[in-house]
Amino acid sequence: MTKFVYVFSEGNAQMKNLLGGKGANLAEMTRIGLPVPPGVTITTEACKEFYRQGAKFPTGMEDQVRQGIRSVETAMGKTFGDEKDPLLFSVRSGAPVSMPGMMDTILNLGLTDTSVEGLAAKTGNERFAWDCYRRFIQMFGDVAMHVPGEKFEQALEQLKEEKGVELDTELDAAALKELVARYKGIYREHVGDEFPQDPYKQLFAAVHAVFASWNNERAKVYRRLNKISDELGTAVNIQAMVFGNMGDTSGTGVAFTRNPSTGEKVLYGEYLVNAQGEDVVAGIRTPKPISLLEEDMPAVF
């Protein structure tokens, strides 16, 4: 049977066409011993097969994904779908050629009505758990089920107005619980069904959405403008979550080993405290230049 799924430790940088740029580089960093959160890559071959079969997963792929997830569970000492200490994933596209912002990402995948309570208890941080859940419902609804993203944004803005706060980070756990209830209502209204409570159902819907996003309108236009072949397909990276939104001692950002404008050899980038990656790229909050991290968190810097 064709191998459609690779654990990060099985690949290397030379496998870009099969594992996509992101998957190949995650595999290479794993191989040289960098602390990469474990995960699996579904290959571009699986994506091509998906299109050949009329938007259906190739035979054997789902079983291979489950097997890969089991190896991540072993590495993390957590279980996907566990109600008390859930293993959560990010699901990201990764084409062989970089197509920034063209395809979709889902974070915090695996959360449910019961495991969100488990996450809150396990971390002792109720606000963090409900923040993850509201983000997940929004991303999953938007990316996997085509619920208009602005519906979620409007609900968030309205709640902030009601609570008299300016920033998302000022909403407390009770407010975020209320937001989750509203988000689930928006989801129900547009999808005609309740938000899925089976983590594997969530996962395969997300993978389906990433494969489908290879042929969304903006991706097709981007490829045409940049003379990238439509035949390449995209890989899907399923990686154990790391959380930047656990409070003022965590964060997220983008870093380069050079200034991309001048080529100067300097640590260059941006970061946000108490945020997840999407906040940096979505322009919801203005990130700080990474040089300020030296003042904020000297040891991390």
Short mmCIF file of C-alpha atoms in Angstrom, two decimals:
data_model
loop_
_atom_site.label_atom_id
_atom_site.label_comp_id
_atom_site.label_asym_id
_atom_site.label_seq_id
_atom_site.Cartn_x
_atom_site.Cartn_y
_atom_site.Cartn_z
CA MET A 1 0.00 0.00 0.00
CA THR A 2 1.20 3.55 -0.78
CA LYS A 3 2.66 5.36 2.21
CA PHE A 4 0.55 8.51 2.56
CA VAL A 5 1.58 9.56 6.08
CA TYR A 6 5.05 10.27 7.48
CA VAL A 7 5.93 10.93 11.11
CA PHE A 8 8.28 13.97 11.24
CA SER A 9 11.23 11.75 12.19
CA GLU A 10 10.86 9.76 8.94
CA GLY A 11 11.45 12.61 6.48
CA ASN A 12 14.19 15.06 5.50
CA ALA A 13 14.72 18.37 3.65
CA GLN A 14 15.13 16.59 0.28
CA MET A 15 11.51 15.37 0.34
CA LYS A 16 9.86 18.73 -0.47
CA ASN A 17 7.84 17.47 -3.42
CA LEU A 18 6.31 14.71 -1.30
CA LEU A 19 6.08 16.33 2.15
CA GLY A 20 5.69 19.97 1.06
CA GLY A 21 8.12 22.71 2.12
CA LYS A 22 6.83 22.93 5.69
CA GLY A 23 6.70 19.14 6.23
CA ALA A 24 10.18 18.57 4.77
CA ASN A 25 11.71 21.29 6.93
CA LEU A 26 9.94 20.14 10.10
CA ALA A 27 11.30 16.65 9.36
CA GLU A 28 14.83 18.03 8.79
CA MET A 29 14.76 20.03 12.04
CA THR A 30 13.55 16.92 13.87
CA ARG A 31 16.35 14.88 12.26
CA ILE A 32 19.09 17.28 13.42
CA GLY A 33 17.75 17.27 16.98
CA LEU A 34 15.95 20.61 17.30
CA PRO A 35 13.03 20.63 19.79
CA VAL A 36 10.19 20.33 17.26
CA PRO A 37 6.74 19.43 18.66
CA PRO A 38 5.97 15.99 17.17
CA GLY A 39 3.53 15.46 14.35
CA VAL A 40 2.77 13.80 11.03
CA THR A 41 2.62 14.93 7.42
CA ILE A 42 0.05 13.66 4.94
CA THR A 43 1.77 13.69 1.54
CA THR A 44 1.07 15.66 -1.63
CA GLU A 45 0.46 12.24 -3.27
CA ALA A 46 -2.56 11.79 -0.98
CA CYS A 47 -3.80 15.20 -2.16
CA LYS A 48 -3.40 14.30 -5.84
CA GLU A 49 -5.18 11.00 -5.22
CA PHE A 50 -7.93 12.91 -3.39
CA TYR A 51 -8.59 14.94 -6.56
CA ARG A 52 -8.35 11.90 -8.86
CA GLN A 53 -11.04 10.19 -6.80
CA GLY A 54 -13.46 13.11 -6.86
CA ALA A 55 -12.63 14.67 -3.46
CA LYS A 56 -12.39 11.36 -1.55
CA PHE A 57 -9.52 10.25 0.67
CA PRO A 58 -7.36 7.50 -0.86
CA THR A 59 -7.77 3.98 0.54
CA GLY A 60 -5.66 3.41 3.65
CA MET A 61 -4.90 7.07 4.33
CA GLU A 62 -7.23 7.42 7.34
CA ASP A 63 -5.80 4.30 9.01
CA GLN A 64 -2.27 5.62 8.46
CA VAL A 65 -3.26 8.97 10.02
CA ARG A 66 -4.65 7.18 13.10
CA GLN A 67 -1.43 5.18 13.38
CA GLY A 68 0.64 8.39 13.10
CA ILE A 69 -1.46 10.09 15.77
CA ARG A 70 -0.80 7.13 18.09
CA SER A 71 2.95 7.68 17.71
CA VAL A 72 2.50 11.38 18.62
CA GLU A 73 0.39 10.35 21.64
CA THR A 74 3.26 8.12 22.80
CA ALA A 75 5.81 10.93 22.34
CA MET A 76 3.64 13.47 24.19
CA GLY A 77 2.29 11.16 26.91
CA LYS A 78 -1.21 12.44 26.12
CA THR A 79 -4.24 11.08 24.26
CA PHE A 80 -6.09 12.72 21.39
CA GLY A 81 -9.68 13.15 22.58
CA ASP A 82 -8.86 12.57 26.25
CA GLU A 83 -11.39 14.38 28.43
CA LYS A 84 -9.05 15.24 31.30
CA ASP A 85 -5.76 16.11 29.55
CA PRO A 86 -6.42 16.37 25.80
CA LEU A 87 -3.72 16.28 23.12
CA LEU A 88 -4.57 19.09 20.70
CA PHE A 89 -3.29 19.65 17.17
CA SER A 90 -2.67 22.35 14.63
CA VAL A 91 -3.60 21.38 11.07
CA ARG A 92 -1.77 23.31 8.36
CA SER A 93 -1.31 23.17 4.63
CA GLY A 94 2.19 22.92 3.18
CA ALA A 95 2.72 23.03 -0.58
CA PRO A 96 6.11 22.14 -2.16
CA VAL A 97 6.43 25.84 -3.14
CA SER A 98 5.69 28.52 -0.53
CA MET A 99 2.25 30.08 -1.02
CA PRO A 100 1.96 32.36 2.03
CA GLY A 101 -1.57 33.00 3.24
CA MET A 102 -3.16 31.19 0.33
CA MET A 103 -4.36 28.11 2.15
CA ASP A 104 -5.84 27.43 5.51
CA THR A 105 -4.87 26.64 9.12
CA ILE A 106 -6.87 25.29 12.05
CA LEU A 107 -5.51 25.51 15.62
CA ASN A 108 -6.53 23.80 18.91
CA LEU A 109 -8.15 20.89 17.06
CA GLY A 110 -9.48 18.17 19.36
CA LEU A 111 -11.31 20.36 21.87
CA THR A 112 -14.87 19.41 22.81
CA ASP A 113 -17.45 20.49 25.40
CA THR A 114 -15.97 18.02 27.90
CA SER A 115 -12.25 18.28 27.12
CA VAL A 116 -12.31 22.09 27.39
CA GLU A 117 -13.23 21.58 31.07
CA GLY A 118 -10.40 19.05 31.39
CA LEU A 119 -7.91 21.49 29.84
CA ALA A 120 -9.05 24.22 32.24
CA ALA A 121 -8.61 21.91 35.25
CA LYS A 122 -5.28 20.49 34.05
CA THR A 123 -3.70 23.91 33.40
CA GLY A 124 -5.47 25.69 36.26
CA ASN A 125 -6.26 28.37 33.67
CA GLU A 126 -9.93 28.52 32.77
CA ARG A 127 -9.60 31.62 30.62
CA PHE A 128 -6.91 29.98 28.47
CA ALA A 129 -9.02 26.84 27.86
CA TRP A 130 -12.11 28.75 26.74
CA ASP A 131 -9.98 31.09 24.61
CA CYS A 132 -8.62 28.02 22.78
CA TYR A 133 -12.13 26.63 22.30
CA ARG A 134 -13.59 29.84 20.86
CA ARG A 135 -10.61 30.13 18.48
CA PHE A 136 -11.04 26.52 17.38
CA ILE A 137 -14.79 26.86 16.70
CA GLN A 138 -14.14 30.00 14.66
CA MET A 139 -11.31 28.50 12.57
CA PHE A 140 -13.00 25.14 12.07
CA GLY A 141 -16.31 26.80 11.20
CA ASP A 142 -14.67 29.17 8.73
CA VAL A 143 -12.12 26.82 7.11
CA ALA A 144 -13.79 23.40 7.24
CA MET A 145 -17.48 24.29 7.03
CA HIS A 146 -17.48 27.63 5.14
CA VAL A 147 -19.27 29.57 7.87
CA PRO A 148 -18.61 33.25 6.97
CA GLY A 149 -15.69 34.37 9.17
CA GLU A 150 -17.18 37.83 9.65
CA LYS A 151 -20.13 36.32 11.56
CA PHE A 152 -17.71 35.20 14.28
CA GLU A 153 -15.89 38.55 14.19
CA GLN A 154 -19.17 40.43 14.62
CA ALA A 155 -20.13 38.27 17.62
CA LEU A 156 -16.71 38.95 19.20
CA GLU A 157 -16.94 42.71 18.62
CA GLN A 158 -20.47 42.80 20.01
CA LEU A 159 -19.43 40.95 23.17
CA LYS A 160 -16.45 43.26 23.70
CA GLU A 161 -18.81 46.22 23.40
CA GLU A 162 -21.22 44.67 25.93
CA LYS A 163 -18.38 44.03 28.37
CA GLY A 164 -16.87 47.47 27.81
CA VAL A 165 -13.44 46.18 26.79
CA GLU A 166 -11.21 47.01 23.84
CA LEU A 167 -9.00 43.92 23.46
CA ASP A 168 -9.82 40.20 23.12
CA THR A 169 -7.33 39.56 25.93
CA GLU A 170 -9.50 41.59 28.33
CA LEU A 171 -12.39 39.13 28.08
CA ASP A 172 -12.46 36.85 31.14
CA ALA A 173 -13.33 33.15 31.29
CA ALA A 174 -17.06 33.80 31.83
CA ALA A 175 -17.18 36.12 28.81
CA LEU A 176 -15.33 33.57 26.65
CA LYS A 177 -17.81 30.85 27.72
CA GLU A 178 -20.60 33.14 26.55
CA LEU A 179 -18.71 33.70 23.29
CA VAL A 180 -18.37 29.93 22.74
CA ALA A 181 -22.15 29.56 23.16
CA ARG A 182 -22.74 32.31 20.58
CA TYR A 183 -20.18 30.82 18.19
CA LYS A 184 -21.86 27.42 18.44
CA GLY A 185 -25.17 29.10 17.62
CA ILE A 186 -23.64 30.70 14.51
CA TYR A 187 -22.17 27.32 13.53
CA ARG A 188 -25.52 25.55 14.01
CA GLU A 189 -27.36 28.18 11.99
CA HIS A 190 -25.01 27.94 9.00
CA VAL A 191 -24.16 24.24 9.01
CA GLY A 192 -27.52 22.90 10.14
CA ASP A 193 -25.83 20.68 12.71
CA GLU A 194 -24.18 20.86 16.14
CA PHE A 195 -20.44 21.50 16.46
CA PRO A 196 -18.73 18.05 16.14
CA GLN A 197 -17.71 16.42 19.43
CA ASP A 198 -15.67 13.53 17.94
CA PRO A 199 -12.00 14.62 17.60
CA TYR A 200 -11.32 12.30 14.63
CA LYS A 201 -14.39 13.66 12.86
CA GLN A 202 -12.93 17.14 13.42
CA LEU A 203 -9.51 16.02 12.18
CA PHE A 204 -10.65 14.43 8.93
CA ALA A 205 -12.95 17.37 8.16
CA ALA A 206 -9.93 19.65 8.64
CA VAL A 207 -7.71 17.53 6.35
CA HIS A 208 -10.48 17.51 3.73
CA ALA A 209 -10.66 21.32 3.99
CA VAL A 210 -6.88 21.74 3.53
CA PHE A 211 -6.87 19.50 0.45
CA ALA A 212 -9.87 21.42 -0.90
CA SER A 213 -8.13 24.76 -0.25
CA TRP A 214 -5.45 23.80 -2.82
CA ASN A 215 -8.06 24.68 -5.42
CA ASN A 216 -9.66 27.71 -3.79
CA GLU A 217 -9.85 30.81 -5.96
CA ARG A 218 -7.07 32.78 -4.26
CA ALA A 219 -4.67 29.80 -4.40
CA LYS A 220 -5.36 29.29 -8.12
CA VAL A 221 -4.80 32.99 -8.89
CA TYR A 222 -1.59 33.01 -6.81
CA ARG A 223 -0.24 29.99 -8.71
CA ARG A 224 -1.11 31.52 -12.05
CA LEU A 225 0.63 34.82 -11.17
CA ASN A 226 3.72 33.03 -9.81
CA LYS A 227 3.85 30.33 -12.52
CA ILE A 228 3.44 27.48 -10.01
CA SER A 229 2.08 24.18 -11.36
CA ASP A 230 -1.49 23.18 -10.41
CA GLU A 231 -0.29 19.57 -10.35
CA LEU A 232 1.89 19.79 -7.22
CA GLY A 233 -0.87 19.38 -4.61
CA THR A 234 -0.48 20.30 -0.96
CA ALA A 235 0.66 18.25 2.01
CA VAL A 236 -1.08 18.53 5.41
CA ASN A 237 0.89 18.91 8.64
CA ILE A 238 -0.76 17.73 11.85
CA GLN A 239 1.38 18.88 14.78
CA ALA A 240 1.04 18.85 18.57
CA MET A 241 -0.09 22.31 19.74
CA VAL A 242 2.16 24.70 21.63
CA PHE A 243 0.25 27.50 23.32
CA GLY A 244 1.15 31.18 23.15
CA ASN A 245 -2.08 32.29 24.83
CA MET A 246 -1.54 30.97 28.35
CA GLY A 247 -0.98 34.44 29.83
CA ASP A 248 1.81 37.00 30.02
CA THR A 249 4.60 34.40 30.20
CA SER A 250 3.83 32.98 26.75
CA GLY A 251 3.58 34.36 23.25
CA THR A 252 3.88 33.83 19.54
CA GLY A 253 5.80 35.38 16.70
CA VAL A 254 7.75 35.21 13.49
CA ALA A 255 11.55 35.31 13.39
CA PHE A 256 14.24 35.49 10.70
CA THR A 257 18.01 35.01 10.99
CA ARG A 258 18.48 38.00 8.63
CA ASN A 259 16.69 41.27 8.00
CA PRO A 260 14.78 40.25 4.84
CA SER A 261 14.83 43.84 3.50
CA THR A 262 18.55 44.56 3.84
CA GLY A 263 20.14 41.13 4.28
CA GLU A 264 21.83 42.30 7.51
CA LYS A 265 22.74 39.40 9.82
CA VAL A 266 20.51 40.26 12.74
CA LEU A 267 17.68 38.53 14.64
CA TYR A 268 14.64 40.04 12.95
CA GLY A 269 10.95 39.51 13.57
CA GLU A 270 7.82 40.34 15.52
CA TYR A 271 6.05 38.88 18.53
CA LEU A 272 2.87 39.15 20.58
CA VAL A 273 2.48 38.21 24.24
CA ASN A 274 -0.53 36.07 25.21
CA ALA A 275 -1.56 35.28 21.63
CA GLN A 276 -1.70 32.50 19.06
CA GLY A 277 0.05 32.51 15.69
CA GLU A 278 -2.99 33.55 13.72
CA ASP A 279 -3.15 36.82 15.70
CA VAL A 280 0.19 37.90 14.21
CA VAL A 281 -0.72 37.19 10.59
CA ALA A 282 -4.39 38.22 10.81
CA GLY A 283 -3.57 41.77 11.84
CA ILE A 284 -5.98 41.69 14.80
CA ARG A 285 -3.30 43.10 17.13
CA THR A 286 -0.12 44.97 16.28
CA PRO A 287 2.95 42.84 17.08
CA LYS A 288 6.11 44.29 18.65
CA PRO A 289 9.56 44.16 17.02
CA ILE A 290 11.54 41.23 18.41
CA SER A 291 14.25 43.57 19.77
CA LEU A 292 11.76 44.61 22.52
CA LEU A 293 11.61 40.99 23.70
CA GLU A 294 14.94 41.67 25.42
CA GLU A 295 13.09 44.00 27.82
CA ASP A 296 9.89 41.91 28.10
CA MET A 297 11.50 38.49 28.60
CA PRO A 298 15.31 38.72 28.80
CA ALA A 299 15.87 34.98 29.34
CA VAL A 300 13.65 34.03 26.39
CA PHE A 301 15.43 36.61 24.21
#
